[in-house]
Amino acid sequence: HLTMSITSIMMYYKYLDFSIKSNNIESVNYYYIFFKSQKIPHISLLNYILRLFNNLYKQNIDIIVLHSISILNCMKKNKIYLTQYTSHRLVLISLMLATKIYEDVPKLNSVWAVYGGVTLHDINIMEECILFHLKCNLFISKEQLLYIHKSIY
């Protein structure tokens, strides 16, 4: 199971890296500013993802990755793109929301903020922004999950 989880994390990272490099940003949503760092984070995206999974979530990594990608795809449709300046924050909030679907007692936003390296205020605003764009609907159909799975594996 550990091998599958590491494989999932690496495929997740490759998907994110490809998305960052291939995004051709012509216009952005006003809410983009809530996800944009003032400077490119010092920690690599891969190390950031590993830190989050190591400290915050060690179960059902495969399904969490698929849900996170679905959330990120919805954000892209709303012109909130993965870039070197937004990737860490978008990954943080999409993983946080994805885990909230599966945990009976999810981690507090303050815990995610500590491990994500952002303020509680920022994480709350980002969560509200994503939930607004998703119309508070985090449901992802089995068909969508299978499609995402096939596209990254």
mmCIF file with all atom_site columns, C-alpha atoms in Angstrom:
data_model
loop_
_atom_site.group_PDB
_atom_site.id
_atom_site.type_symbol
_atom_site.label_atom_id
_atom_site.label_alt_id
_atom_site.label_comp_id
_atom_site.label_asym_id
_atom_site.label_entity_id
_atom_site.label_seq_id
_atom_site.pdbx_PDB_ins_code
_atom_site.Cartn_x
_atom_site.Cartn_y
_atom_site.Cartn_z
_atom_site.occupancy
_atom_site.B_iso_or_equiv
_atom_site.pdbx_formal_charge
_atom_site.auth_seq_id
_atom_site.auth_comp_id
_atom_site.auth_asym_id
_atom_site.auth_atom_id
_atom_site.pdbx_PDB_model_num
ATOM 1   C CA . HIS A 1 1   ? 0.000   0.000  0.000   1.00 0.00 ? 1   HIS A CA 1
ATOM 2   C CA . LEU A 1 2   ? 2.896   2.356  0.741   1.00 0.00 ? 2   LEU A CA 1
ATOM 3   C CA . THR A 1 3   ? 4.228   1.826  -2.788  1.00 0.00 ? 3   THR A CA 1
ATOM 4   C CA . MET A 1 4   ? 0.844   2.744  -4.255  1.00 0.00 ? 4   MET A CA 1
ATOM 5   C CA . SER A 1 5   ? 0.738   5.881  -2.113  1.00 0.00 ? 5   SER A CA 1
ATOM 6   C CA . ILE A 1 6   ? 4.208   6.983  -3.189  1.00 0.00 ? 6   ILE A CA 1
ATOM 7   C CA . THR A 1 7   ? 3.250   6.261  -6.788  1.00 0.00 ? 7   THR A CA 1
ATOM 8   C CA . SER A 1 8   ? 0.091   8.357  -6.368  1.00 0.00 ? 8   SER A CA 1
ATOM 9   C CA . ILE A 1 9   ? 2.015   11.238 -4.844  1.00 0.00 ? 9   ILE A CA 1
ATOM 10  C CA . MET A 1 10  ? 4.578   11.179 -7.670  1.00 0.00 ? 10  MET A CA 1
ATOM 11  C CA . MET A 1 11  ? 1.839   11.062 -10.327 1.00 0.00 ? 11  MET A CA 1
ATOM 12  C CA . TYR A 1 12  ? 0.102   13.933 -8.531  1.00 0.00 ? 12  TYR A CA 1
ATOM 13  C CA . TYR A 1 13  ? 3.309   15.948 -8.563  1.00 0.00 ? 13  TYR A CA 1
ATOM 14  C CA . LYS A 1 14  ? 3.889   15.229 -12.272 1.00 0.00 ? 14  LYS A CA 1
ATOM 15  C CA . TYR A 1 15  ? 0.339   16.314 -13.062 1.00 0.00 ? 15  TYR A CA 1
ATOM 16  C CA . LEU A 1 16  ? 0.821   19.550 -11.108 1.00 0.00 ? 16  LEU A CA 1
ATOM 17  C CA . ASP A 1 17  ? 4.210   20.237 -12.675 1.00 0.00 ? 17  ASP A CA 1
ATOM 18  C CA . PHE A 1 18  ? 2.791   19.712 -16.172 1.00 0.00 ? 18  PHE A CA 1
ATOM 19  C CA . SER A 1 19  ? -0.168  21.985 -15.365 1.00 0.00 ? 19  SER A CA 1
ATOM 20  C CA . ILE A 1 20  ? 2.099   24.754 -14.125 1.00 0.00 ? 20  ILE A CA 1
ATOM 21  C CA . LYS A 1 21  ? 4.269   24.579 -17.240 1.00 0.00 ? 21  LYS A CA 1
ATOM 22  C CA . SER A 1 22  ? 1.366   24.348 -19.691 1.00 0.00 ? 22  SER A CA 1
ATOM 23  C CA . ASN A 1 23  ? -0.945  27.023 -18.314 1.00 0.00 ? 23  ASN A CA 1
ATOM 24  C CA . ASN A 1 24  ? -1.224  29.865 -20.784 1.00 0.00 ? 24  ASN A CA 1
ATOM 25  C CA . ILE A 1 25  ? -2.719  32.565 -18.631 1.00 0.00 ? 25  ILE A CA 1
ATOM 26  C CA . GLU A 1 26  ? -4.448  35.265 -20.636 1.00 0.00 ? 26  GLU A CA 1
ATOM 27  C CA . SER A 1 27  ? -6.849  36.470 -17.993 1.00 0.00 ? 27  SER A CA 1
ATOM 28  C CA . VAL A 1 28  ? -7.378  35.567 -14.379 1.00 0.00 ? 28  VAL A CA 1
ATOM 29  C CA . ASN A 1 29  ? -10.280 35.628 -11.989 1.00 0.00 ? 29  ASN A CA 1
ATOM 30  C CA . TYR A 1 30  ? -10.316 38.382 -9.366  1.00 0.00 ? 30  TYR A CA 1
ATOM 31  C CA . TYR A 1 31  ? -10.069 35.686 -6.669  1.00 0.00 ? 31  TYR A CA 1
ATOM 32  C CA . TYR A 1 32  ? -6.686  34.638 -8.076  1.00 0.00 ? 32  TYR A CA 1
ATOM 33  C CA . ILE A 1 33  ? -5.069  37.166 -5.729  1.00 0.00 ? 33  ILE A CA 1
ATOM 34  C CA . PHE A 1 34  ? -6.066  35.095 -2.685  1.00 0.00 ? 34  PHE A CA 1
ATOM 35  C CA . PHE A 1 35  ? -3.899  32.218 -3.896  1.00 0.00 ? 35  PHE A CA 1
ATOM 36  C CA . LYS A 1 36  ? -0.903  34.120 -5.215  1.00 0.00 ? 36  LYS A CA 1
ATOM 37  C CA . SER A 1 37  ? 2.218   34.273 -3.060  1.00 0.00 ? 37  SER A CA 1
ATOM 38  C CA . GLN A 1 38  ? 4.271   37.460 -3.132  1.00 0.00 ? 38  GLN A CA 1
ATOM 39  C CA . LYS A 1 39  ? 7.303   35.396 -4.127  1.00 0.00 ? 39  LYS A CA 1
ATOM 40  C CA . ILE A 1 40  ? 7.953   31.860 -5.306  1.00 0.00 ? 40  ILE A CA 1
ATOM 41  C CA . PRO A 1 41  ? 8.114   29.618 -2.212  1.00 0.00 ? 41  PRO A CA 1
ATOM 42  C CA . HIS A 1 42  ? 11.557  28.324 -1.219  1.00 0.00 ? 42  HIS A CA 1
ATOM 43  C CA . ILE A 1 43  ? 10.323  24.764 -0.671  1.00 0.00 ? 43  ILE A CA 1
ATOM 44  C CA . SER A 1 44  ? 9.893   22.739 -3.851  1.00 0.00 ? 44  SER A CA 1
ATOM 45  C CA . LEU A 1 45  ? 6.361   21.706 -4.705  1.00 0.00 ? 45  LEU A CA 1
ATOM 46  C CA . LEU A 1 46  ? 7.251   18.024 -4.344  1.00 0.00 ? 46  LEU A CA 1
ATOM 47  C CA . ASN A 1 47  ? 8.744   18.529 -0.872  1.00 0.00 ? 47  ASN A CA 1
ATOM 48  C CA . TYR A 1 48  ? 5.717   20.618 0.084   1.00 0.00 ? 48  TYR A CA 1
ATOM 49  C CA . ILE A 1 49  ? 3.327   17.845 -0.987  1.00 0.00 ? 49  ILE A CA 1
ATOM 50  C CA . LEU A 1 50  ? 5.380   15.234 0.874   1.00 0.00 ? 50  LEU A CA 1
ATOM 51  C CA . ARG A 1 51  ? 5.387   17.405 4.001   1.00 0.00 ? 51  ARG A CA 1
ATOM 52  C CA . LEU A 1 52  ? 1.610   17.794 3.868   1.00 0.00 ? 52  LEU A CA 1
ATOM 53  C CA . PHE A 1 53  ? 0.943   14.089 3.395   1.00 0.00 ? 53  PHE A CA 1
ATOM 54  C CA . ASN A 1 54  ? 3.538   13.075 5.980   1.00 0.00 ? 54  ASN A CA 1
ATOM 55  C CA . ASN A 1 55  ? 2.141   15.380 8.654   1.00 0.00 ? 55  ASN A CA 1
ATOM 56  C CA . LEU A 1 56  ? -1.537  15.621 7.873   1.00 0.00 ? 56  LEU A CA 1
ATOM 57  C CA . TYR A 1 57  ? -2.869  12.673 5.966   1.00 0.00 ? 57  TYR A CA 1
ATOM 58  C CA . LYS A 1 58  ? -1.547  9.139  5.583   1.00 0.00 ? 58  LYS A CA 1
ATOM 59  C CA . GLN A 1 59  ? -4.666  7.174  4.619   1.00 0.00 ? 59  GLN A CA 1
ATOM 60  C CA . ASN A 1 60  ? -6.542  6.889  1.325   1.00 0.00 ? 60  ASN A CA 1
ATOM 61  C CA . ILE A 1 61  ? -3.893  8.973  -0.419  1.00 0.00 ? 61  ILE A CA 1
ATOM 62  C CA . ASP A 1 62  ? -4.966  7.707  -3.835  1.00 0.00 ? 62  ASP A CA 1
ATOM 63  C CA . ILE A 1 63  ? -8.526  8.999  -3.531  1.00 0.00 ? 63  ILE A CA 1
ATOM 64  C CA . ILE A 1 64  ? -7.390  12.263 -1.913  1.00 0.00 ? 64  ILE A CA 1
ATOM 65  C CA . VAL A 1 65  ? -5.092  12.905 -4.890  1.00 0.00 ? 65  VAL A CA 1
ATOM 66  C CA . LEU A 1 66  ? -7.957  12.309 -7.333  1.00 0.00 ? 66  LEU A CA 1
ATOM 67  C CA . HIS A 1 67  ? -10.287 14.639 -5.441  1.00 0.00 ? 67  HIS A CA 1
ATOM 68  C CA . SER A 1 68  ? -7.619  17.303 -5.206  1.00 0.00 ? 68  SER A CA 1
ATOM 69  C CA . ILE A 1 69  ? -7.088  17.179 -8.971  1.00 0.00 ? 69  ILE A CA 1
ATOM 70  C CA . SER A 1 70  ? -10.820 17.477 -9.530  1.00 0.00 ? 70  SER A CA 1
ATOM 71  C CA . ILE A 1 71  ? -10.955 20.570 -7.312  1.00 0.00 ? 71  ILE A CA 1
ATOM 72  C CA . LEU A 1 72  ? -7.948  22.067 -9.122  1.00 0.00 ? 72  LEU A CA 1
ATOM 73  C CA . ASN A 1 73  ? -9.606  21.397 -12.493 1.00 0.00 ? 73  ASN A CA 1
ATOM 74  C CA . CYS A 1 74  ? -12.713 23.252 -11.320 1.00 0.00 ? 74  CYS A CA 1
ATOM 75  C CA . MET A 1 75  ? -10.568 26.160 -10.219 1.00 0.00 ? 75  MET A CA 1
ATOM 76  C CA . LYS A 1 76  ? -8.898  26.264 -13.626 1.00 0.00 ? 76  LYS A CA 1
ATOM 77  C CA . LYS A 1 77  ? -12.332 26.499 -15.258 1.00 0.00 ? 77  LYS A CA 1
ATOM 78  C CA . ASN A 1 78  ? -12.883 29.526 -13.023 1.00 0.00 ? 78  ASN A CA 1
ATOM 79  C CA . LYS A 1 79  ? -9.614  31.115 -14.230 1.00 0.00 ? 79  LYS A CA 1
ATOM 80  C CA . ILE A 1 80  ? -7.669  30.379 -11.045 1.00 0.00 ? 80  ILE A CA 1
ATOM 81  C CA . TYR A 1 81  ? -4.560  28.720 -12.430 1.00 0.00 ? 81  TYR A CA 1
ATOM 82  C CA . LEU A 1 82  ? -1.664  26.733 -11.071 1.00 0.00 ? 82  LEU A CA 1
ATOM 83  C CA . THR A 1 83  ? 1.503   28.799 -11.431 1.00 0.00 ? 83  THR A CA 1
ATOM 84  C CA . GLN A 1 84  ? 4.799   28.957 -9.579  1.00 0.00 ? 84  GLN A CA 1
ATOM 85  C CA . TYR A 1 85  ? 3.164   31.634 -7.407  1.00 0.00 ? 85  TYR A CA 1
ATOM 86  C CA . THR A 1 86  ? -0.127  29.830 -6.704  1.00 0.00 ? 86  THR A CA 1
ATOM 87  C CA . SER A 1 87  ? 0.714   26.122 -6.771  1.00 0.00 ? 87  SER A CA 1
ATOM 88  C CA . HIS A 1 88  ? 1.561   25.660 -3.091  1.00 0.00 ? 88  HIS A CA 1
ATOM 89  C CA . ARG A 1 89  ? -1.552  27.433 -1.836  1.00 0.00 ? 89  ARG A CA 1
ATOM 90  C CA . LEU A 1 90  ? -3.880  25.758 -4.345  1.00 0.00 ? 90  LEU A CA 1
ATOM 91  C CA . VAL A 1 91  ? -2.449  22.345 -3.510  1.00 0.00 ? 91  VAL A CA 1
ATOM 92  C CA . LEU A 1 92  ? -2.808  23.062 0.212   1.00 0.00 ? 92  LEU A CA 1
ATOM 93  C CA . ILE A 1 93  ? -6.442  24.080 0.014   1.00 0.00 ? 93  ILE A CA 1
ATOM 94  C CA . SER A 1 94  ? -7.454  21.378 -2.483  1.00 0.00 ? 94  SER A CA 1
ATOM 95  C CA . LEU A 1 95  ? -5.874  18.665 -0.297  1.00 0.00 ? 95  LEU A CA 1
ATOM 96  C CA . MET A 1 96  ? -7.486  20.132 2.796   1.00 0.00 ? 96  MET A CA 1
ATOM 97  C CA . LEU A 1 97  ? -10.935 20.067 1.214   1.00 0.00 ? 97  LEU A CA 1
ATOM 98  C CA . ALA A 1 98  ? -10.386 16.596 -0.235  1.00 0.00 ? 98  ALA A CA 1
ATOM 99  C CA . THR A 1 99  ? -9.471  15.198 3.189   1.00 0.00 ? 99  THR A CA 1
ATOM 100 C CA . LYS A 1 100 ? -12.503 16.832 4.793   1.00 0.00 ? 100 LYS A CA 1
ATOM 101 C CA . ILE A 1 101 ? -14.668 14.599 2.616   1.00 0.00 ? 101 ILE A CA 1
ATOM 102 C CA . TYR A 1 102 ? -13.142 11.438 4.086   1.00 0.00 ? 102 TYR A CA 1
ATOM 103 C CA . GLU A 1 103 ? -12.328 12.185 7.692   1.00 0.00 ? 103 GLU A CA 1
ATOM 104 C CA . ASP A 1 104 ? -14.994 11.807 10.345  1.00 0.00 ? 104 ASP A CA 1
ATOM 105 C CA . VAL A 1 105 ? -13.183 14.407 12.420  1.00 0.00 ? 105 VAL A CA 1
ATOM 106 C CA . PRO A 1 106 ? -11.139 16.527 10.018  1.00 0.00 ? 106 PRO A CA 1
ATOM 107 C CA . LYS A 1 107 ? -8.072  18.463 11.076  1.00 0.00 ? 107 LYS A CA 1
ATOM 108 C CA . LEU A 1 108 ? -8.716  22.065 12.017  1.00 0.00 ? 108 LEU A CA 1
ATOM 109 C CA . ASN A 1 109 ? -7.879  24.740 9.486   1.00 0.00 ? 109 ASN A CA 1
ATOM 110 C CA . SER A 1 110 ? -5.357  26.084 11.982  1.00 0.00 ? 110 SER A CA 1
ATOM 111 C CA . VAL A 1 111 ? -3.430  22.783 11.793  1.00 0.00 ? 111 VAL A CA 1
ATOM 112 C CA . TRP A 1 112 ? -3.424  22.913 7.981   1.00 0.00 ? 112 TRP A CA 1
ATOM 113 C CA . ALA A 1 113 ? -2.255  26.525 8.163   1.00 0.00 ? 113 ALA A CA 1
ATOM 114 C CA . VAL A 1 114 ? 0.745   25.603 10.337  1.00 0.00 ? 114 VAL A CA 1
ATOM 115 C CA . TYR A 1 115 ? 1.922   22.779 8.066   1.00 0.00 ? 115 TYR A CA 1
ATOM 116 C CA . GLY A 1 116 ? 1.039   24.734 4.935   1.00 0.00 ? 116 GLY A CA 1
ATOM 117 C CA . GLY A 1 117 ? 3.000   27.787 6.017   1.00 0.00 ? 117 GLY A CA 1
ATOM 118 C CA . VAL A 1 118 ? 0.100   30.233 5.743   1.00 0.00 ? 118 VAL A CA 1
ATOM 119 C CA . THR A 1 119 ? -1.978  32.176 8.228   1.00 0.00 ? 119 THR A CA 1
ATOM 120 C CA . LEU A 1 120 ? -5.301  30.904 9.498   1.00 0.00 ? 120 LEU A CA 1
ATOM 121 C CA . HIS A 1 121 ? -6.915  33.986 7.977   1.00 0.00 ? 121 HIS A CA 1
ATOM 122 C CA . ASP A 1 122 ? -5.466  33.172 4.542   1.00 0.00 ? 122 ASP A CA 1
ATOM 123 C CA . ILE A 1 123 ? -6.510  29.520 4.653   1.00 0.00 ? 123 ILE A CA 1
ATOM 124 C CA . ASN A 1 124 ? -10.044 30.474 5.673   1.00 0.00 ? 124 ASN A CA 1
ATOM 125 C CA . ILE A 1 125 ? -10.315 32.962 2.789   1.00 0.00 ? 125 ILE A CA 1
ATOM 126 C CA . MET A 1 126 ? -8.955  30.407 0.292   1.00 0.00 ? 126 MET A CA 1
ATOM 127 C CA . GLU A 1 127 ? -11.388 27.756 1.521   1.00 0.00 ? 127 GLU A CA 1
ATOM 128 C CA . GLU A 1 128 ? -14.300 30.163 1.258   1.00 0.00 ? 128 GLU A CA 1
ATOM 129 C CA . CYS A 1 129 ? -13.226 31.164 -2.254  1.00 0.00 ? 129 CYS A CA 1
ATOM 130 C CA . ILE A 1 130 ? -13.042 27.592 -3.507  1.00 0.00 ? 130 ILE A CA 1
ATOM 131 C CA . LEU A 1 131 ? -16.330 26.641 -1.885  1.00 0.00 ? 131 LEU A CA 1
ATOM 132 C CA . PHE A 1 132 ? -17.921 29.700 -3.497  1.00 0.00 ? 132 PHE A CA 1
ATOM 133 C CA . HIS A 1 133 ? -16.679 28.646 -6.945  1.00 0.00 ? 133 HIS A CA 1
ATOM 134 C CA . LEU A 1 134 ? -17.777 25.060 -6.392  1.00 0.00 ? 134 LEU A CA 1
ATOM 135 C CA . LYS A 1 135 ? -21.123 26.260 -5.028  1.00 0.00 ? 135 LYS A CA 1
ATOM 136 C CA . CYS A 1 136 ? -20.265 24.299 -1.855  1.00 0.00 ? 136 CYS A CA 1
ATOM 137 C CA . ASN A 1 137 ? -20.513 21.069 -3.856  1.00 0.00 ? 137 ASN A CA 1
ATOM 138 C CA . LEU A 1 138 ? -17.517 18.802 -3.291  1.00 0.00 ? 138 LEU A CA 1
ATOM 139 C CA . PHE A 1 139 ? -19.215 15.751 -4.787  1.00 0.00 ? 139 PHE A CA 1
ATOM 140 C CA . ILE A 1 140 ? -17.252 14.036 -7.528  1.00 0.00 ? 140 ILE A CA 1
ATOM 141 C CA . SER A 1 141 ? -18.893 11.254 -9.463  1.00 0.00 ? 141 SER A CA 1
ATOM 142 C CA . LYS A 1 142 ? -17.368 7.827  -9.880  1.00 0.00 ? 142 LYS A CA 1
ATOM 143 C CA . GLU A 1 143 ? -17.063 8.548  -13.615 1.00 0.00 ? 143 GLU A CA 1
ATOM 144 C CA . GLN A 1 144 ? -15.100 11.747 -12.940 1.00 0.00 ? 144 GLN A CA 1
ATOM 145 C CA . LEU A 1 145 ? -12.772 9.926  -10.565 1.00 0.00 ? 145 LEU A CA 1
ATOM 146 C CA . LEU A 1 146 ? -12.159 7.156  -13.094 1.00 0.00 ? 146 LEU A CA 1
ATOM 147 C CA . TYR A 1 147 ? -11.477 9.708  -15.827 1.00 0.00 ? 147 TYR A CA 1
ATOM 148 C CA . ILE A 1 148 ? -8.931  11.536 -13.661 1.00 0.00 ? 148 ILE A CA 1
ATOM 149 C CA . HIS A 1 149 ? -7.366  8.223  -12.618 1.00 0.00 ? 149 HIS A CA 1
ATOM 150 C CA . LYS A 1 150 ? -6.932  7.159  -16.238 1.00 0.00 ? 150 LYS A CA 1
ATOM 151 C CA . SER A 1 151 ? -5.489  10.529 -17.213 1.00 0.00 ? 151 SER A CA 1
ATOM 152 C CA . ILE A 1 152 ? -2.708  10.517 -14.616 1.00 0.00 ? 152 ILE A CA 1
ATOM 153 C CA . TYR A 1 153 ? -1.752  6.825  -14.451 1.00 0.00 ? 153 TYR A CA 1
#
